[in-house]
Amino acid sequence: MIITISRQFASGGREIGKRLADALGLEYYDRELITEIAGQSSLNEDYVAQVLEKGGFANFAFSFAHTMPLTATTPNTVTDVLVAQQKVIKAIAQKGDCVIVGRCADVIAADFHPVKIFVYADSQSKIKRCREREHEGEDLSDKKLLKRFKEIDKGRAKLHDLLSSLPWGDKDGYDLMLNTSNIDIKAIIPKLADLITEISRTN
Amino acid sequence: MIITISRQFASGGREIGKRLADALGLEYYDRELITEIAGQSSLNEDYVAQVLEKGGFANFAFSFAHTMPLTATTPNTVTDVLVAQQKVIKAIAQKGDCVIVGRCADVIAADFHPVKIFVYADSQSKIKRCREREHEGEDLSDKKLLKRFKEIDKGRAKLHDLLSSLPWGDKDGYDLMLNTSNIDIKAIIPKLADLITEISRTN
């Protein structure tokens, strides 16, 4: 069984992924993928994280990534990261029995028929979650936090939309979409795990 | 516990609603609401069904419904249907412990904190479901069936969007969205019922 979790920033997708992996005895992949992708692409981890995690990709010139020739002296680094990401995700999906959070795994691992989940929440609960759990950004106003969430999600959407004809967050691209605004994540995990297991039988 | 099921036409939302009601011992409301709404509004059942079920509403002139004075000789019938719908749904929600399929119940019964579910599917599985279960429309081509689905969903969206600031089918309006394209509905019901029960505790 493979589960992919796409998620709005601060919606609790990572927590759901981790807890599902624990409940179902599956391998869990999230930030550790950055290390592997950096290794594959021979690029600095911070740079890979910037491209794939921090919404940094949204600020890169797309035209650059697509039009510059790929030579040793003009490293087409964004493309390198994306190619490495595909290799790493496919290798993980090949092994099976895992939860992959983010990294466009829903699209990249599509041939392995994952159960594709999208996790989202309303602004207030995302702010609350962020303030409870993250140290970074503690000093930001609600307005600035929401702007940051939007930037990060925009980066995720852009990366995803490079690979898929369905926009990031479009329900047609997922088996299940879960709104965590009013949910006790820990409490629902056993039931969610059971439902996903049942869905995966026919997927 | 109140569950509202919004659904794309032919996605299996009605089946999910009925089976959930059976599994959880809840009252089930779907087409029978038409009779009550017709009674409340003193209008013909077929007409009410046309407005609320068959996508007929999409063909009515909105300007008519909103600008004609409400007198005995110029019955503002679309508005009458909508007002009656609100009364009937609120009375049902007040009693609690029910599954309501369609009828904008997610919006109308919002004060009663229902678990709001949206059921959808891809075109191929909707065509398959329709051909397996419905006698009406059997002679239509796939293309014409899809056009019919689209018309009906457009009617549902218009009715919904009269009452809500969030568009019909927008994930932010629901707690859970379920894609039935690759799902054995009967098989997942016990697990789905458990998950919804857990969600309803904090909702």
CSV table of N, CA and C in Angstrom, one decimal, chain A residues 60-187:
chain,number,residue,atom,x,y,z
A,60,PHE,N,11.6,31.4,-9.0
A,60,PHE,CA,12.6,31.1,-10.1
A,60,PHE,C,11.9,31.4,-11.5
A,61,ALA,N,12.8,31.9,-12.4
A,61,ALA,CA,12.2,32.1,-13.7
A,61,ALA,C,12.1,30.8,-14.4
A,62,PHE,N,10.8,30.5,-14.8
A,62,PHE,CA,10.5,29.2,-15.5
A,62,PHE,C,11.3,29.2,-16.8
A,63,SER,N,11.3,30.3,-17.4
A,63,SER,CA,11.9,30.3,-18.8
A,63,SER,C,13.4,29.9,-18.7
A,64,PHE,N,14.0,30.3,-17.6
A,64,PHE,CA,15.4,29.9,-17.4
A,64,PHE,C,15.6,28.4,-17.4
A,65,ALA,N,14.7,27.7,-16.5
A,65,ALA,CA,14.8,26.3,-16.4
A,65,ALA,C,14.6,25.6,-17.7
A,66,HIS,N,13.8,26.1,-18.5
A,66,HIS,CA,13.4,25.4,-19.7
A,66,HIS,C,14.2,25.7,-20.9
A,67,THR,N,14.8,26.9,-21.0
A,67,THR,CA,15.5,27.3,-22.2
A,67,THR,C,17.0,27.3,-22.1
A,68,MET,N,17.6,27.3,-20.9
A,68,MET,CA,19.1,27.3,-20.9
A,68,MET,C,19.6,25.9,-21.2
A,69,PRO,N,20.6,25.8,-22.0
A,69,PRO,CA,21.1,24.5,-22.4
A,69,PRO,C,21.7,23.8,-21.1
A,70,LEU,N,21.6,22.5,-21.0
A,70,LEU,CA,22.1,21.8,-19.9
A,70,LEU,C,23.5,21.4,-20.1
A,71,THR,N,24.4,22.3,-19.6
A,71,THR,CA,25.9,22.0,-19.8
A,71,THR,C,26.5,22.0,-18.4
A,72,ALA,N,27.8,21.6,-18.4
A,72,ALA,CA,28.5,21.6,-17.1
A,72,ALA,C,28.7,23.0,-16.6
A,73,THR,N,28.8,24.0,-17.5
A,73,THR,CA,29.1,25.3,-17.0
A,73,THR,C,27.9,26.2,-16.7
A,74,THR,N,26.7,25.7,-17.2
A,74,THR,CA,25.5,26.4,-16.9
A,74,THR,C,24.5,25.4,-16.2
A,75,PRO,N,24.8,25.1,-15.0
A,75,PRO,CA,23.9,24.1,-14.4
A,75,PRO,C,22.5,24.5,-14.3
A,76,ASN,N,21.7,23.6,-14.9
A,76,ASN,CA,20.2,23.9,-15.0
A,76,ASN,C,19.6,23.3,-13.7
A,77,THR,N,19.9,24.0,-12.6
A,77,THR,CA,19.8,23.4,-11.3
A,77,THR,C,18.3,23.1,-10.9
A,78,VAL,N,17.4,23.9,-11.3
A,78,VAL,CA,16.0,23.6,-11.0
A,78,VAL,C,15.6,22.3,-11.6
A,79,THR,N,15.9,22.2,-12.9
A,79,THR,CA,15.6,20.9,-13.6
A,79,THR,C,16.3,19.8,-12.9
A,80,ASP,N,17.5,19.9,-12.5
A,80,ASP,CA,18.3,18.9,-11.9
A,80,ASP,C,17.5,18.4,-10.6
A,81,VAL,N,17.0,19.3,-9.9
A,81,VAL,CA,16.3,19.0,-8.6
A,81,VAL,C,15.1,18.2,-9.0
A,82,LEU,N,14.3,18.6,-10.0
A,82,LEU,CA,13.1,18.0,-10.4
A,82,LEU,C,13.3,16.6,-10.9
A,83,VAL,N,14.4,16.4,-11.7
A,83,VAL,CA,14.7,15.1,-12.2
A,83,VAL,C,15.1,14.1,-11.1
A,84,ALA,N,15.9,14.7,-10.2
A,84,ALA,CA,16.3,13.8,-9.0
A,84,ALA,C,15.1,13.5,-8.2
A,85,GLN,N,14.2,14.4,-8.0
A,85,GLN,CA,13.0,14.1,-7.2
A,85,GLN,C,12.2,13.0,-7.8
A,86,GLN,N,12.1,13.0,-9.1
A,86,GLN,CA,11.4,11.9,-9.8
A,86,GLN,C,12.0,10.5,-9.6
A,87,LYS,N,13.4,10.5,-9.7
A,87,LYS,CA,14.1,9.2,-9.5
A,87,LYS,C,13.9,8.7,-8.1
A,88,VAL,N,14.1,9.6,-7.1
A,88,VAL,CA,14.0,9.2,-5.7
A,88,VAL,C,12.6,8.7,-5.4
A,89,ILE,N,11.6,9.4,-5.8
A,89,ILE,CA,10.2,9.0,-5.5
A,89,ILE,C,9.8,7.7,-6.1
A,90,LYS,N,10.2,7.6,-7.4
A,90,LYS,CA,9.9,6.3,-8.1
A,90,LYS,C,10.6,5.1,-7.4
A,91,ALA,N,11.8,5.3,-7.0
A,91,ALA,CA,12.5,4.2,-6.3
A,91,ALA,C,11.8,3.8,-5.0
A,92,ILE,N,11.3,4.8,-4.3
A,92,ILE,CA,10.6,4.5,-3.1
A,92,ILE,C,9.3,3.8,-3.3
A,93,ALA,N,8.6,4.3,-4.3
A,93,ALA,CA,7.3,3.7,-4.6
A,93,ALA,C,7.4,2.3,-5.1
A,94,GLN,N,8.5,2.0,-5.8
A,94,GLN,CA,8.8,0.7,-6.3
A,94,GLN,C,8.9,-0.3,-5.1
A,95,LYS,N,9.5,0.2,-4.0
A,95,LYS,CA,9.7,-0.7,-2.9
A,95,LYS,C,8.3,-0.9,-2.2
A,96,GLY,N,7.4,0.1,-2.3
A,96,GLY,CA,6.0,0.0,-1.8
A,96,GLY,C,5.9,0.2,-0.3
A,97,ASP,N,4.7,0.0,0.2
A,97,ASP,CA,4.4,0.1,1.7
A,97,ASP,C,5.0,1.4,2.3
A,98,CYS,N,4.5,2.5,1.9
A,98,CYS,CA,5.0,3.7,2.4
A,98,CYS,C,4.0,4.9,2.4
A,99,VAL,N,4.2,5.9,3.2
A,99,VAL,CA,3.5,7.1,3.1
A,99,VAL,C,4.5,8.2,2.6
A,100,ILE,N,4.1,8.9,1.6
A,100,ILE,CA,5.0,10.0,1.1
A,100,ILE,C,4.3,11.3,1.2
A,101,VAL,N,4.8,12.2,1.9
A,101,VAL,CA,4.2,13.5,2.1
A,101,VAL,C,4.8,14.5,1.1
A,102,GLY,N,4.0,15.1,0.3
A,102,GLY,CA,4.4,16.2,-0.6
A,102,GLY,C,5.2,15.6,-1.7
A,103,ARG,N,6.1,16.5,-2.3
A,103,ARG,CA,7.1,16.1,-3.3
A,103,ARG,C,6.4,15.6,-4.6
A,104,CYS,N,5.1,16.0,-4.9
A,104,CYS,CA,4.4,15.6,-6.1
A,104,CYS,C,4.3,14.1,-6.2
A,105,ALA,N,4.4,13.4,-5.1
A,105,ALA,CA,4.4,11.9,-5.2
A,105,ALA,C,3.1,11.4,-5.7
A,106,ASP,N,2.0,12.1,-5.6
A,106,ASP,CA,0.7,11.7,-6.1
A,106,ASP,C,0.8,11.5,-7.6
A,107,VAL,N,1.6,12.4,-8.3
A,107,VAL,CA,1.7,12.4,-9.7
A,107,VAL,C,2.8,11.4,-10.1
A,108,ILE,N,4.0,11.6,-9.5
A,108,ILE,CA,5.2,10.8,-9.8
A,108,ILE,C,5.0,9.3,-9.6
A,109,ALA,N,4.3,9.0,-8.6
A,109,ALA,CA,4.1,7.6,-8.3
A,109,ALA,C,2.7,7.0,-8.7
A,110,ALA,N,2.1,7.7,-9.7
A,110,ALA,CA,0.7,7.4,-10.1
A,110,ALA,C,0.6,5.9,-10.6
A,111,ASP,N,1.7,5.5,-11.3
A,111,ASP,CA,1.6,4.1,-11.8
A,111,ASP,C,1.6,3.0,-10.8
A,112,PHE,N,1.9,3.4,-9.5
A,112,PHE,CA,1.9,2.4,-8.5
A,112,PHE,C,0.6,2.5,-7.7
A,113,HIS,N,-0.4,3.2,-8.2
A,113,HIS,CA,-1.8,3.3,-7.7
A,113,HIS,C,-1.8,3.6,-6.2
A,114,PRO,N,-1.2,4.7,-5.8
A,114,PRO,CA,-1.3,5.1,-4.4
A,114,PRO,C,-2.7,5.6,-4.0
A,115,VAL,N,-3.1,5.5,-2.8
A,115,VAL,CA,-4.3,6.2,-2.3
A,115,VAL,C,-3.8,7.7,-2.1
A,116,LYS,N,-4.5,8.6,-2.9
A,116,LYS,CA,-4.0,10.0,-2.9
A,116,LYS,C,-4.9,10.8,-2.0
A,117,ILE,N,-4.3,11.5,-1.0
A,117,ILE,CA,-5.0,12.2,0.0
A,117,ILE,C,-4.6,13.7,-0.1
A,118,PHE,N,-5.6,14.6,0.0
A,118,PHE,CA,-5.2,16.0,0.1
A,118,PHE,C,-5.8,16.5,1.4
A,119,VAL,N,-4.9,17.2,2.2
A,119,VAL,CA,-5.2,17.7,3.5
A,119,VAL,C,-5.2,19.3,3.4
A,120,TYR,N,-6.3,19.8,4.0
A,120,TYR,CA,-6.4,21.3,3.9
A,120,TYR,C,-7.1,21.8,5.2
A,121,ALA,N,-7.2,23.1,5.3
A,121,ALA,CA,-7.8,23.7,6.5
A,121,ALA,C,-8.1,25.1,6.3
A,122,ASP,N,-8.9,25.7,7.1
A,122,ASP,CA,-9.2,27.1,7.0
A,122,ASP,C,-8.1,28.0,7.6
A,123,SER,N,-8.1,29.2,7.3
A,123,SER,CA,-7.0,30.1,7.7
A,123,SER,C,-6.8,30.1,9.2
A,124,GLN,N,-7.9,30.2,9.9
A,124,GLN,CA,-7.7,30.4,11.4
A,124,GLN,C,-7.1,29.1,12.0
A,125,SER,N,-7.5,28.0,11.5
A,125,SER,CA,-6.9,26.8,12.2
A,125,SER,C,-5.4,26.6,11.7
A,126,LYS,N,-5.1,27.1,10.5
A,126,LYS,CA,-3.7,27.0,10.0
A,126,LYS,C,-2.8,27.9,10.9
A,127,ILE,N,-3.3,29.1,11.2
A,127,ILE,CA,-2.6,30.1,12.0
A,127,ILE,C,-2.4,29.5,13.4
A,128,LYS,N,-3.4,28.9,13.9
A,128,LYS,CA,-3.3,28.3,15.3
A,128,LYS,C,-2.3,27.2,15.3
A,129,ARG,N,-2.4,26.3,14.3
A,129,ARG,CA,-1.4,25.2,14.2
A,129,ARG,C,0.0,25.7,14.1
A,130,CYS,N,0.2,26.7,13.3
A,130,CYS,CA,1.5,27.2,13.1
A,130,CYS,C,2.1,27.8,14.4
A,131,ARG,N,1.2,28.6,15.1
A,131,ARG,CA,1.7,29.2,16.3
A,131,ARG,C,2.0,28.2,17.4
A,132,GLU,N,1.2,27.1,17.4
A,132,GLU,CA,1.4,26.1,18.4
A,132,GLU,C,2.7,25.3,18.2
A,133,ARG,N,3.0,25.1,16.9
A,133,ARG,CA,4.1,24.1,16.6
A,133,ARG,C,5.4,24.6,16.1
A,134,GLU,N,5.3,25.8,15.4
A,134,GLU,CA,6.5,26.3,14.7
A,134,GLU,C,7.2,27.4,15.5
A,135,HIS,N,8.4,27.4,15.6
A,135,HIS,CA,9.1,28.5,16.3
A,135,HIS,C,9.4,29.6,15.3
A,136,GLU,N,9.7,29.2,14.1
A,136,GLU,CA,9.9,30.1,13.0
A,136,GLU,C,8.6,30.9,12.7
A,137,GLY,N,8.7,32.1,12.6
A,137,GLY,CA,7.5,32.9,12.2
A,137,GLY,C,6.7,33.3,13.4
A,138,GLU,N,7.1,33.0,14.6
A,138,GLU,CA,6.3,33.3,15.8
A,138,GLU,C,6.0,34.8,15.9
A,139,ASP,N,6.9,35.6,15.4
A,139,ASP,CA,6.8,37.1,15.6
A,139,ASP,C,5.9,37.7,14.5
A,140,LEU,N,5.5,36.9,13.5
A,140,LEU,CA,4.7,37.5,12.4
A,140,LEU,C,3.2,37.7,12.8
A,141,SER,N,2.7,38.8,12.2
A,141,SER,CA,1.2,39.0,12.4
A,141,SER,C,0.4,37.9,11.6
A,142,ASP,N,-0.8,37.8,12.0
A,142,ASP,CA,-1.7,36.8,11.3
A,142,ASP,C,-1.7,37.1,9.8
A,143,LYS,N,-1.7,38.3,9.4
A,143,LYS,CA,-1.8,38.7,8.0
A,143,LYS,C,-0.5,38.3,7.3
A,144,LYS,N,0.6,38.5,7.9
A,144,LYS,CA,1.9,38.1,7.3
A,144,LYS,C,2.1,36.6,7.3
A,145,LEU,N,1.5,35.9,8.3
A,145,LEU,CA,1.6,34.4,8.3
A,145,LEU,C,0.8,33.9,7.1
A,146,LEU,N,-0.4,34.4,6.9
A,146,LEU,CA,-1.3,34.0,5.8
A,146,LEU,C,-0.6,34.2,4.5
A,147,LYS,N,0.1,35.4,4.4
A,147,LYS,CA,0.8,35.7,3.1
A,147,LYS,C,1.9,34.6,2.9
A,148,ARG,N,2.6,34.2,4.0
A,148,ARG,CA,3.6,33.2,3.9
A,148,ARG,C,3.0,31.9,3.5
A,149,PHE,N,1.9,31.5,4.1
A,149,PHE,CA,1.2,30.2,3.7
A,149,PHE,C,0.9,30.2,2.2
A,150,LYS,N,0.4,31.3,1.8
A,150,LYS,CA,0.0,31.5,0.4
A,150,LYS,C,1.2,31.3,-0.5
A,151,GLU,N,2.3,31.9,-0.2
A,151,GLU,CA,3.5,31.8,-1.0
A,151,GLU,C,4.0,30.4,-1.1
A,152,ILE,N,4.0,29.7,0.1
A,152,ILE,CA,4.5,28.3,0.1
A,152,ILE,C,3.6,27.4,-0.7
A,153,ASP,N,2.3,27.6,-0.5
A,153,ASP,CA,1.3,26.8,-1.3
A,153,ASP,C,1.4,27.1,-2.8
A,154,LYS,N,1.7,28.3,-3.1
A,154,LYS,CA,1.9,28.7,-4.5
A,154,LYS,C,3.1,28.0,-5.1
A,155,GLY,N,4.1,27.9,-4.4
A,155,GLY,CA,5.3,27.1,-4.8
A,155,GLY,C,5.0,25.7,-5.0
A,156,ARG,N,4.2,25.1,-4.1
A,156,ARG,CA,3.8,23.7,-4.2
A,156,ARG,C,3.0,23.5,-5.4
A,157,ALA,N,2.0,24.4,-5.6
A,157,ALA,CA,1.1,24.3,-6.8
A,157,ALA,C,1.9,24.4,-8.1
A,158,LYS,N,2.9,25.3,-8.1
A,158,LYS,CA,3.7,25.4,-9.4
A,158,LYS,C,4.4,24.2,-9.7
A,159,LEU,N,5.1,23.6,-8.7
A,159,LEU,CA,5.9,22.4,-8.9
A,159,LEU,C,4.9,21.2,-9.4
A,160,HIS,N,3.8,21.1,-8.7
A,160,HIS,CA,2.8,20.1,-9.0
A,160,HIS,C,2.3,20.2,-10.5
A,161,ASP,N,2.0,21.5,-10.8
A,161,ASP,CA,1.3,21.7,-12.1
A,161,ASP,C,2.3,21.5,-13.3
A,162,LEU,N,3.6,21.5,-13.0
A,162,LEU,CA,4.6,21.2,-14.0
A,162,LEU,C,4.4,19.7,-14.5
A,163,LEU,N,3.9,18.9,-13.6
A,163,LEU,CA,3.9,17.4,-13.8
A,163,LEU,C,2.5,16.9,-14.1
A,164,SER,N,1.5,17.7,-13.8
A,164,SER,CA,0.1,17.2,-13.9
A,164,SER,C,-0.8,18.1,-14.7
A,165,SER,N,-1.7,17.5,-15.4
A,165,SER,CA,-2.7,18.3,-16.1
A,165,SER,C,-3.8,18.8,-15.2
A,166,LEU,N,-3.9,18.2,-14.0
A,166,LEU,CA,-4.9,18.6,-13.0
A,166,LEU,C,-4.2,19.5,-12.0
A,167,PRO,N,-4.8,20.7,-11.7
A,167,PRO,CA,-4.2,21.6,-10.8
A,167,PRO,C,-4.0,21.0,-9.4
A,168,TRP,N,-3.0,21.4,-8.7
A,168,TRP,CA,-2.8,21.1,-7.3
A,168,TRP,C,-4.0,21.4,-6.5
A,169,GLY,N,-4.5,20.5,-5.7
A,169,GLY,CA,-5.7,20.8,-4.9
A,169,GLY,C,-7.0,20.6,-5.6
A,170,ASP,N,-7.0,20.2,-6.9
A,170,ASP,CA,-8.2,19.9,-7.6
A,170,ASP,C,-8.7,18.5,-7.2
A,171,LYS,N,-9.9,18.5,-6.7
A,171,LYS,CA,-10.4,17.2,-6.2
A,171,LYS,C,-10.3,16.0,-7.1
A,172,ASP,N,-10.4,16.2,-8.4
A,172,ASP,CA,-10.3,15.1,-9.3
A,172,ASP,C,-9.0,14.4,-9.2
A,173,GLY,N,-8.0,15.0,-8.7
A,173,GLY,CA,-6.6,14.4,-8.6
A,173,GLY,C,-6.4,13.6,-7.3
A,174,TYR,N,-7.5,13.5,-6.5
A,174,TYR,CA,-7.3,12.8,-5.2
A,174,TYR,C,-8.4,11.8,-4.9
A,175,ASP,N,-8.1,10.8,-4.1
A,175,ASP,CA,-9.2,9.9,-3.7
A,175,ASP,C,-10.0,10.4,-2.5
A,176,LEU,N,-9.3,11.2,-1.7
A,176,LEU,CA,-9.9,11.6,-0.5
A,176,LEU,C,-9.4,13.0,-0.1
A,177,MET,N,-10.2,13.9,0.3
A,177,MET,CA,-9.8,15.3,0.7
A,177,MET,C,-10.3,15.5,2.1
A,178,LEU,N,-9.4,15.9,3.0
A,178,LEU,CA,-9.8,16.0,4.4
A,178,LEU,C,-9.5,17.4,4.9
A,179,ASN,N,-10.6,18.0,5.5
A,179,ASN,CA,-10.5,19.3,6.1
A,179,ASN,C,-10.2,19.2,7.5
A,180,THR,N,-9.0,19.6,8.0
A,180,THR,CA,-8.6,19.4,9.4
A,180,THR,C,-9.1,20.5,10.3
A,181,SER,N,-9.8,21.5,9.8
A,181,SER,CA,-10.2,22.7,10.6
A,181,SER,C,-10.8,22.3,12.0
A,182,ASN,N,-11.7,21.4,11.9
A,182,ASN,CA,-12.5,21.0,13.2
A,182,ASN,C,-12.2,19.6,13.6
A,183,ILE,N,-11.0,19.1,13.3
A,183,ILE,CA,-10.8,17.7,13.5
A,183,ILE,C,-9.7,17.5,14.6
A,184,ASP,N,-9.8,16.5,15.5
A,184,ASP,CA,-8.8,16.1,16.3
A,184,ASP,C,-8.0,15.0,15.6
A,185,ILE,N,-6.9,15.4,15.0
A,185,ILE,CA,-6.1,14.5,14.1
A,185,ILE,C,-5.8,13.2,14.8
A,186,LYS,N,-5.3,13.3,16.0
A,186,LYS,CA,-4.8,12.1,16.7
A,186,LYS,C,-6.0,11.1,16.8
A,187,ALA,N,-7.2,11.7,17.2
A,187,ALA,CA,-8.3,10.8,17.4
A,187,ALA,C,-8.9,10.1,16.2
